[in-house]
mmCIF file of N, CA and C in Angstrom:
data_model
loop_
_atom_site.group_PDB
_atom_site.id
_atom_site.type_symbol
_atom_site.label_atom_id
_atom_site.label_comp_id
_atom_site.label_asym_id
_atom_site.label_seq_id
_atom_site.Cartn_x
_atom_site.Cartn_y
_atom_site.Cartn_z
ATOM 1 N N UNK A 1 -23.729 -3.103 5.105
ATOM 2 C CA UNK A 1 -22.331 -3.503 5.170
ATOM 3 C C UNK A 1 -21.649 -3.308 3.819
ATOM 4 N N UNK A 2 -22.405 -3.514 2.749
ATOM 5 C CA UNK A 2 -21.825 -3.359 1.419
ATOM 6 C C UNK A 2 -21.367 -1.926 1.184
ATOM 7 N N UNK A 3 -22.091 -0.954 1.738
ATOM 8 C CA UNK A 3 -21.698 0.451 1.595
ATOM 9 C C UNK A 3 -20.337 0.685 2.241
ATOM 10 N N UNK A 4 -20.112 0.081 3.397
ATOM 11 C CA UNK A 4 -18.822 0.205 4.074
ATOM 12 C C UNK A 4 -17.701 -0.352 3.201
ATOM 13 N N UNK A 5 -17.930 -1.500 2.587
ATOM 14 C CA UNK A 5 -16.925 -2.096 1.715
ATOM 15 C C UNK A 5 -16.676 -1.241 0.476
ATOM 16 N N UNK A 6 -17.728 -0.620 -0.047
ATOM 17 C CA UNK A 6 -17.575 0.249 -1.215
ATOM 18 C C UNK A 6 -16.746 1.479 -0.861
ATOM 19 N N UNK A 7 -17.068 2.107 0.264
ATOM 20 C CA UNK A 7 -16.297 3.273 0.722
ATOM 21 C C UNK A 7 -14.854 2.861 0.983
ATOM 22 N N UNK A 8 -14.657 1.698 1.586
ATOM 23 C CA UNK A 8 -13.306 1.204 1.849
ATOM 24 C C UNK A 8 -12.533 0.993 0.549
ATOM 25 N N UNK A 9 -13.196 0.503 -0.482
ATOM 26 C CA UNK A 9 -12.533 0.299 -1.780
ATOM 27 C C UNK A 9 -12.102 1.620 -2.398
ATOM 28 N N UNK A 10 -12.938 2.632 -2.268
ATOM 29 C CA UNK A 10 -12.580 3.958 -2.787
ATOM 30 C C UNK A 10 -11.393 4.519 -2.013
ATOM 31 N N UNK A 11 -11.453 4.417 -0.683
ATOM 32 C CA UNK A 11 -10.331 4.880 0.139
ATOM 33 C C UNK A 11 -9.065 4.089 -0.163
ATOM 34 N N UNK A 12 -9.228 2.824 -0.456
ATOM 35 C CA UNK A 12 -8.087 1.967 -0.773
ATOM 36 C C UNK A 12 -7.388 2.436 -2.042
ATOM 37 N N UNK A 13 -8.166 2.776 -3.064
ATOM 38 C CA UNK A 13 -7.575 3.272 -4.301
ATOM 39 C C UNK A 13 -6.813 4.573 -4.040
ATOM 40 N N UNK A 14 -7.416 5.462 -3.270
ATOM 41 C CA UNK A 14 -6.741 6.718 -2.914
ATOM 42 C C UNK A 14 -5.465 6.421 -2.133
ATOM 43 N N UNK A 15 -5.525 5.472 -1.231
ATOM 44 C CA UNK A 15 -4.361 5.073 -0.443
ATOM 45 C C UNK A 15 -3.248 4.523 -1.329
ATOM 46 N N UNK A 16 -3.596 3.737 -2.324
ATOM 47 C CA UNK A 16 -2.597 3.189 -3.251
ATOM 48 C C UNK A 16 -1.888 4.304 -4.014
ATOM 49 N N UNK A 17 -2.662 5.246 -4.564
ATOM 50 C CA UNK A 17 -2.079 6.358 -5.318
ATOM 51 C C UNK A 17 -1.246 7.244 -4.396
ATOM 52 N N UNK A 18 -1.776 7.535 -3.210
ATOM 53 C CA UNK A 18 -1.059 8.356 -2.236
ATOM 54 C C UNK A 18 0.263 7.701 -1.845
ATOM 55 N N UNK A 19 0.265 6.390 -1.683
ATOM 56 C CA UNK A 19 1.488 5.670 -1.308
ATOM 57 C C UNK A 19 2.574 5.838 -2.365
ATOM 58 N N UNK A 20 2.192 5.725 -3.621
ATOM 59 C CA UNK A 20 3.170 5.924 -4.696
ATOM 60 C C UNK A 20 3.673 7.362 -4.706
ATOM 61 N N UNK A 21 2.755 8.313 -4.538
ATOM 62 C CA UNK A 21 3.138 9.723 -4.488
ATOM 63 C C UNK A 21 4.132 9.977 -3.353
ATOM 64 N N UNK A 22 3.854 9.421 -2.180
ATOM 65 C CA UNK A 22 4.732 9.609 -1.018
ATOM 66 C C UNK A 22 6.119 9.045 -1.288
ATOM 67 N N UNK A 23 6.196 7.849 -1.855
ATOM 68 C CA UNK A 23 7.510 7.265 -2.156
ATOM 69 C C UNK A 23 8.297 8.148 -3.118
ATOM 70 N N UNK A 24 7.632 8.632 -4.156
ATOM 71 C CA UNK A 24 8.309 9.484 -5.138
ATOM 72 C C UNK A 24 8.742 10.791 -4.486
ATOM 73 N N UNK A 25 7.845 11.416 -3.737
ATOM 74 C CA UNK A 25 8.157 12.696 -3.092
ATOM 75 C C UNK A 25 9.298 12.552 -2.095
ATOM 76 N N UNK A 26 9.225 11.553 -1.232
ATOM 77 C CA UNK A 26 10.291 11.342 -0.252
ATOM 78 C C UNK A 26 11.595 11.020 -0.959
ATOM 79 N N UNK A 27 11.525 10.181 -1.972
ATOM 80 C CA UNK A 27 12.737 9.808 -2.697
ATOM 81 C C UNK A 27 13.480 11.010 -3.247
ATOM 82 N N UNK A 28 12.749 11.932 -3.849
ATOM 83 C CA UNK A 28 13.410 13.060 -4.495
ATOM 84 C C UNK A 28 13.610 14.271 -3.596
ATOM 85 N N UNK A 29 12.926 14.334 -2.451
ATOM 86 C CA UNK A 29 13.105 15.502 -1.586
ATOM 87 C C UNK A 29 13.944 15.222 -0.344
ATOM 88 N N UNK A 30 14.091 13.972 0.038
ATOM 89 C CA UNK A 30 14.790 13.653 1.287
ATOM 90 C C UNK A 30 16.113 12.916 1.092
ATOM 91 N N UNK A 31 16.430 12.545 -0.139
ATOM 92 C CA UNK A 31 17.656 11.793 -0.394
ATOM 93 C C UNK A 31 18.437 12.425 -1.536
ATOM 94 N N UNK A 32 19.729 12.146 -1.545
ATOM 95 C CA UNK A 32 20.597 12.564 -2.647
ATOM 96 C C UNK A 32 20.844 11.383 -3.570
ATOM 97 N N UNK A 33 21.361 11.678 -4.763
ATOM 98 C CA UNK A 33 21.685 10.640 -5.736
ATOM 99 C C UNK A 33 22.741 9.716 -5.152
ATOM 100 N N UNK A 34 22.667 8.430 -5.323
ATOM 101 C CA UNK A 34 21.759 7.593 -6.098
ATOM 102 C C UNK A 34 20.561 7.078 -5.305
ATOM 103 N N UNK A 35 20.525 7.348 -3.990
ATOM 104 C CA UNK A 35 19.427 6.832 -3.172
ATOM 105 C C UNK A 35 18.093 7.428 -3.622
ATOM 106 N N UNK A 36 18.099 8.693 -4.045
ATOM 107 C CA UNK A 36 16.844 9.305 -4.494
ATOM 108 C C UNK A 36 16.269 8.570 -5.702
ATOM 109 N N UNK A 37 17.131 8.091 -6.566
ATOM 110 C CA UNK A 37 16.694 7.322 -7.736
ATOM 111 C C UNK A 37 16.058 6.000 -7.296
ATOM 112 N N UNK A 38 16.694 5.345 -6.328
ATOM 113 C CA UNK A 38 16.185 4.054 -5.845
ATOM 114 C C UNK A 38 14.841 4.231 -5.133
ATOM 115 N N UNK A 39 14.767 5.186 -4.208
ATOM 116 C CA UNK A 39 13.534 5.381 -3.440
ATOM 117 C C UNK A 39 12.447 6.040 -4.287
ATOM 118 N N UNK A 40 12.825 6.978 -5.142
ATOM 119 C CA UNK A 40 11.847 7.748 -5.896
ATOM 120 C C UNK A 40 11.374 7.119 -7.190
ATOM 121 N N UNK A 41 12.157 6.193 -7.751
ATOM 122 C CA UNK A 41 11.763 5.575 -9.026
ATOM 123 C C UNK A 41 11.711 4.052 -8.926
ATOM 124 N N UNK A 42 12.798 3.443 -8.495
ATOM 125 C CA UNK A 42 12.871 1.977 -8.477
ATOM 126 C C UNK A 42 11.868 1.380 -7.488
ATOM 127 N N UNK A 43 11.808 1.916 -6.278
ATOM 128 C CA UNK A 43 10.889 1.368 -5.275
ATOM 129 C C UNK A 43 9.421 1.495 -5.693
ATOM 130 N N UNK A 44 8.967 2.662 -6.193
ATOM 131 C CA UNK A 44 7.576 2.711 -6.679
ATOM 132 C C UNK A 44 7.302 1.733 -7.827
ATOM 133 N N UNK A 45 8.260 1.575 -8.732
ATOM 134 C CA UNK A 45 8.074 0.612 -9.825
ATOM 135 C C UNK A 45 8.007 -0.820 -9.296
ATOM 136 N N UNK A 46 8.805 -1.110 -8.285
ATOM 137 C CA UNK A 46 8.773 -2.426 -7.645
ATOM 138 C C UNK A 46 7.402 -2.668 -6.997
ATOM 139 N N UNK A 47 6.919 -1.671 -6.259
ATOM 140 C CA UNK A 47 5.616 -1.787 -5.596
ATOM 141 C C UNK A 47 4.508 -1.983 -6.628
ATOM 142 N N UNK A 48 4.533 -1.203 -7.704
ATOM 143 C CA UNK A 48 3.531 -1.339 -8.768
ATOM 144 C C UNK A 48 3.582 -2.739 -9.370
ATOM 145 N N UNK A 49 4.779 -3.242 -9.612
ATOM 146 C CA UNK A 49 4.934 -4.576 -10.213
ATOM 147 C C UNK A 49 4.374 -5.671 -9.312
ATOM 148 N N UNK A 50 4.723 -5.632 -8.038
ATOM 149 C CA UNK A 50 4.230 -6.641 -7.094
ATOM 150 C C UNK A 50 2.711 -6.552 -6.982
ATOM 151 N N UNK A 51 2.216 -5.321 -6.909
ATOM 152 C CA UNK A 51 0.759 -5.127 -6.801
ATOM 153 C C UNK A 51 0.055 -5.691 -8.031
ATOM 154 N N UNK A 52 0.591 -5.367 -9.192
ATOM 155 C CA UNK A 52 -0.006 -5.811 -10.452
ATOM 156 C C UNK A 52 0.023 -7.344 -10.573
ATOM 157 N N UNK A 53 1.107 -7.953 -10.139
ATOM 158 C CA UNK A 53 1.252 -9.399 -10.280
ATOM 159 C C UNK A 53 0.420 -10.194 -9.280
ATOM 160 N N UNK A 54 0.290 -9.685 -8.042
ATOM 161 C CA UNK A 54 -0.289 -10.511 -6.986
ATOM 162 C C UNK A 54 -1.505 -9.931 -6.259
ATOM 163 N N UNK A 55 -1.627 -8.625 -6.159
ATOM 164 C CA UNK A 55 -2.629 -8.027 -5.277
ATOM 165 C C UNK A 55 -3.860 -7.502 -6.012
ATOM 166 N N UNK A 56 -3.662 -6.913 -7.171
ATOM 167 C CA UNK A 56 -4.763 -6.277 -7.910
ATOM 168 C C UNK A 56 -5.891 -7.271 -8.182
ATOM 169 N N UNK A 57 -7.128 -6.766 -8.257
ATOM 170 C CA UNK A 57 -8.263 -7.668 -8.511
ATOM 171 C C UNK A 57 -8.098 -8.522 -9.774
ATOM 172 N N UNK A 58 -7.484 -7.996 -10.783
ATOM 173 C CA UNK A 58 -7.256 -8.765 -12.017
ATOM 174 C C UNK A 58 -5.766 -9.091 -12.167
ATOM 175 N N UNK A 59 -5.126 -9.448 -11.048
ATOM 176 C CA UNK A 59 -3.689 -9.734 -11.060
ATOM 177 C C UNK A 59 -3.380 -10.950 -11.932
ATOM 178 N N UNK A 60 -2.134 -11.023 -12.361
ATOM 179 C CA UNK A 60 -1.715 -12.109 -13.246
ATOM 180 C C UNK A 60 -1.662 -13.456 -12.537
ATOM 181 N N UNK A 61 -1.344 -13.441 -11.235
ATOM 182 C CA UNK A 61 -1.247 -14.678 -10.468
ATOM 183 C C UNK A 61 -2.233 -14.628 -9.308
ATOM 184 N N UNK A 62 -3.000 -15.690 -9.158
ATOM 185 C CA UNK A 62 -3.904 -15.761 -8.016
ATOM 186 C C UNK A 62 -3.197 -16.501 -6.892
ATOM 187 N N UNK A 63 -3.084 -15.836 -5.755
ATOM 188 C CA UNK A 63 -2.388 -16.433 -4.613
ATOM 189 C C UNK A 63 -3.356 -16.553 -3.443
ATOM 190 N N UNK A 64 -2.941 -17.304 -2.449
ATOM 191 C CA UNK A 64 -3.691 -17.487 -1.216
ATOM 192 C C UNK A 64 -4.033 -16.119 -0.625
ATOM 193 N N UNK A 65 -5.248 -15.961 -0.097
ATOM 194 C CA UNK A 65 -5.710 -14.669 0.437
ATOM 195 C C UNK A 65 -4.859 -14.192 1.614
ATOM 196 N N UNK A 66 -4.396 -15.104 2.445
ATOM 197 C CA UNK A 66 -3.539 -14.714 3.573
ATOM 198 C C UNK A 66 -2.203 -14.192 3.053
ATOM 199 N N UNK A 67 -1.627 -14.865 2.066
ATOM 200 C CA UNK A 67 -0.372 -14.399 1.473
ATOM 201 C C UNK A 67 -0.573 -13.050 0.795
ATOM 202 N N UNK A 68 -1.690 -12.892 0.123
ATOM 203 C CA UNK A 68 -2.022 -11.629 -0.531
ATOM 204 C C UNK A 68 -2.095 -10.503 0.503
ATOM 205 N N UNK A 69 -2.790 -10.745 1.604
ATOM 206 C CA UNK A 69 -2.897 -9.758 2.678
ATOM 207 C C UNK A 69 -1.527 -9.438 3.261
ATOM 208 N N UNK A 70 -0.715 -10.454 3.456
ATOM 209 C CA UNK A 70 0.624 -10.255 4.008
ATOM 210 C C UNK A 70 1.475 -9.389 3.089
ATOM 211 N N UNK A 71 1.470 -9.687 1.805
ATOM 212 C CA UNK A 71 2.254 -8.907 0.842
ATOM 213 C C UNK A 71 1.775 -7.465 0.810
ATOM 214 N N UNK A 72 0.481 -7.273 0.795
ATOM 215 C CA UNK A 72 -0.037 -5.907 0.711
ATOM 216 C C UNK A 72 0.296 -5.110 1.971
ATOM 217 N N UNK A 73 0.215 -5.723 3.141
ATOM 218 C CA UNK A 73 0.576 -5.020 4.374
ATOM 219 C C UNK A 73 2.068 -4.699 4.385
ATOM 220 N N UNK A 74 2.892 -5.596 3.879
ATOM 221 C CA UNK A 74 4.333 -5.319 3.787
ATOM 222 C C UNK A 74 4.586 -4.132 2.868
ATOM 223 N N UNK A 75 3.935 -4.109 1.710
ATOM 224 C CA UNK A 75 4.133 -2.996 0.777
ATOM 225 C C UNK A 75 3.694 -1.674 1.394
ATOM 226 N N UNK A 76 2.526 -1.657 2.019
ATOM 227 C CA UNK A 76 2.060 -0.435 2.673
ATOM 228 C C UNK A 76 2.949 -0.070 3.865
ATOM 229 N N UNK A 77 3.478 -1.070 4.551
ATOM 230 C CA UNK A 77 4.358 -0.810 5.692
ATOM 231 C C UNK A 77 5.657 -0.146 5.267
ATOM 232 N N UNK A 78 6.139 -0.476 4.088
ATOM 233 C CA UNK A 78 7.336 0.191 3.557
ATOM 234 C C UNK A 78 7.076 1.685 3.447
ATOM 235 N N UNK A 79 5.924 2.038 2.920
ATOM 236 C CA UNK A 79 5.559 3.456 2.800
ATOM 237 C C UNK A 79 5.424 4.071 4.191
ATOM 238 N N UNK A 80 4.795 3.353 5.094
ATOM 239 C CA UNK A 80 4.639 3.837 6.465
ATOM 240 C C UNK A 80 5.995 4.091 7.114
ATOM 241 N N UNK A 81 6.939 3.216 6.873
ATOM 242 C CA UNK A 81 8.299 3.379 7.398
ATOM 243 C C UNK A 81 8.927 4.684 6.905
ATOM 244 N N UNK A 82 8.801 4.949 5.613
ATOM 245 C CA UNK A 82 9.375 6.177 5.065
ATOM 246 C C UNK A 82 8.671 7.411 5.620
ATOM 247 N N UNK A 83 7.359 7.347 5.762
ATOM 248 C CA UNK A 83 6.626 8.474 6.354
ATOM 249 C C UNK A 83 7.103 8.697 7.785
ATOM 250 N N UNK A 84 7.203 7.620 8.547
ATOM 251 C CA UNK A 84 7.618 7.698 9.949
ATOM 252 C C UNK A 84 9.005 8.321 10.086
ATOM 253 N N UNK A 85 9.932 7.892 9.244
ATOM 254 C CA UNK A 85 11.318 8.349 9.368
ATOM 255 C C UNK A 85 11.633 9.659 8.667
ATOM 256 N N UNK A 86 10.899 10.003 7.634
ATOM 257 C CA UNK A 86 11.268 11.174 6.839
ATOM 258 C C UNK A 86 10.272 12.326 6.893
ATOM 259 N N UNK A 87 9.045 12.073 7.338
ATOM 260 C CA UNK A 87 8.053 13.152 7.382
ATOM 261 C C UNK A 87 7.620 13.417 8.823
ATOM 262 N N UNK A 88 6.952 12.442 9.433
ATOM 263 C CA UNK A 88 6.436 12.621 10.793
ATOM 264 C C UNK A 88 6.174 11.258 11.414
ATOM 265 N N UNK A 89 6.694 11.057 12.613
ATOM 266 C CA UNK A 89 6.468 9.777 13.283
ATOM 267 C C UNK A 89 4.981 9.588 13.598
ATOM 268 N N UNK A 90 4.308 10.654 14.017
ATOM 269 C CA UNK A 90 2.870 10.550 14.300
ATOM 270 C C UNK A 90 2.090 10.176 13.046
ATOM 271 N N UNK A 91 2.375 10.849 11.949
ATOM 272 C CA UNK A 91 1.692 10.561 10.690
ATOM 273 C C UNK A 91 2.006 9.139 10.227
ATOM 274 N N UNK A 92 3.240 8.693 10.434
ATOM 275 C CA UNK A 92 3.618 7.332 10.065
ATOM 276 C C UNK A 92 2.822 6.283 10.824
ATOM 277 N N UNK A 93 2.619 6.512 12.123
ATOM 278 C CA UNK A 93 1.845 5.576 12.943
ATOM 279 C C UNK A 93 0.370 5.602 12.535
ATOM 280 N N UNK A 94 -0.179 6.801 12.333
ATOM 281 C CA UNK A 94 -1.578 6.927 11.906
ATOM 282 C C UNK A 94 -1.780 6.249 10.553
ATOM 283 N N UNK A 95 -0.850 6.468 9.638
ATOM 284 C CA UNK A 95 -0.916 5.846 8.313
ATOM 285 C C UNK A 95 -0.887 4.322 8.446
ATOM 286 N N UNK A 96 -0.017 3.808 9.307
ATOM 287 C CA UNK A 96 0.098 2.363 9.501
ATOM 288 C C UNK A 96 -1.206 1.779 10.052
ATOM 289 N N UNK A 97 -1.793 2.439 11.040
ATOM 290 C CA UNK A 97 -3.067 1.968 11.598
ATOM 291 C C UNK A 97 -4.149 1.984 10.522
ATOM 292 N N UNK A 98 -4.167 3.051 9.731
ATOM 293 C CA UNK A 98 -5.158 3.168 8.662
ATOM 294 C C UNK A 98 -5.003 2.044 7.642
ATOM 295 N N UNK A 99 -3.754 1.721 7.259
ATOM 296 C CA UNK A 99 -3.573 0.649 6.270
ATOM 297 C C UNK A 99 -3.983 -0.702 6.843
ATOM 298 N N UNK A 100 -3.739 -0.906 8.128
ATOM 299 C CA UNK A 100 -4.165 -2.167 8.742
ATOM 300 C C UNK A 100 -5.688 -2.291 8.732
ATOM 301 N N UNK A 101 -6.379 -1.216 9.100
ATOM 302 C CA UNK A 101 -7.842 -1.233 9.088
ATOM 303 C C UNK A 101 -8.376 -1.418 7.669
ATOM 304 N N UNK A 102 -7.803 -0.677 6.724
ATOM 305 C CA UNK A 102 -8.244 -0.758 5.338
ATOM 306 C C UNK A 102 -8.007 -2.153 4.765
ATOM 307 N N UNK A 103 -6.828 -2.694 4.998
ATOM 308 C CA UNK A 103 -6.505 -4.032 4.484
ATOM 309 C C UNK A 103 -7.372 -5.097 5.145
ATOM 310 N N UNK A 104 -7.624 -4.939 6.446
ATOM 311 C CA UNK A 104 -8.487 -5.884 7.144
ATOM 312 C C UNK A 104 -9.908 -5.881 6.604
ATOM 313 N N UNK A 105 -10.464 -4.691 6.382
ATOM 314 C CA UNK A 105 -11.809 -4.598 5.804
ATOM 315 C C UNK A 105 -11.849 -5.173 4.394
ATOM 316 N N UNK A 106 -10.808 -4.912 3.625
ATOM 317 C CA UNK A 106 -10.748 -5.463 2.269
ATOM 318 C C UNK A 106 -10.694 -6.986 2.310
ATOM 319 N N UNK A 107 -9.925 -7.525 3.234
ATOM 320 C CA UNK A 107 -9.805 -8.970 3.379
ATOM 321 C C UNK A 107 -11.154 -9.582 3.775
ATOM 322 N N UNK A 108 -11.855 -8.938 4.724
ATOM 323 C CA UNK A 108 -13.183 -9.421 5.117
ATOM 324 C C UNK A 108 -14.158 -9.379 3.945
ATOM 325 N N UNK A 109 -14.088 -8.323 3.159
ATOM 326 C CA UNK A 109 -14.945 -8.212 1.980
ATOM 327 C C UNK A 109 -14.667 -9.356 1.005
ATOM 328 N N UNK A 110 -13.389 -9.652 0.785
ATOM 329 C CA UNK A 110 -13.028 -10.759 -0.113
ATOM 330 C C UNK A 110 -13.529 -12.094 0.428
ATOM 331 N N UNK A 111 -13.446 -12.294 1.736
ATOM 332 C CA UNK A 111 -13.955 -13.533 2.336
ATOM 333 C C UNK A 111 -15.465 -13.650 2.153
ATOM 334 N N UNK A 112 -16.172 -12.545 2.355
ATOM 335 C CA UNK A 112 -17.637 -12.556 2.205
ATOM 336 C C UNK A 112 -18.059 -12.814 0.764
ATOM 337 N N UNK A 113 -17.290 -12.322 -0.196
ATOM 338 C CA UNK A 113 -17.626 -12.536 -1.602
ATOM 339 C C UNK A 113 -17.377 -13.976 -2.029
ATOM 340 N N UNK A 114 -16.423 -14.639 -1.392
ATOM 341 C CA UNK A 114 -16.095 -16.017 -1.761
ATOM 342 C C UNK A 114 -17.032 -17.030 -1.113
ATOM 343 N N UNK A 115 -17.847 -16.613 -0.154
ATOM 344 C CA UNK A 115 -18.759 -17.549 0.524
ATOM 345 C C UNK A 115 -20.185 -17.264 0.192
#
């Protein structure tokens, strides 16, 4: 089971980087100024800030695991929304399912480590 959690952690890191890349790419290729600035720069910086403060393993604030899971799914869902509306609805749905599975496995791993 630990191997599954390790693979999930690696995929999670790739998913985090990919999510930022997607926001930047969509922001600058699918919108005009000033929306491109907001989606391509401000939104990724916002996501990074929230992740750094609350979600990251060494985050500045330790919050309830359910709240942490909720925030992370919301952040990933924002990316899924942009993929769905600006790239491909099928890819957006697949991405959303993948983030739910990934976040769920990560949450289970965190529960197992705390017990």
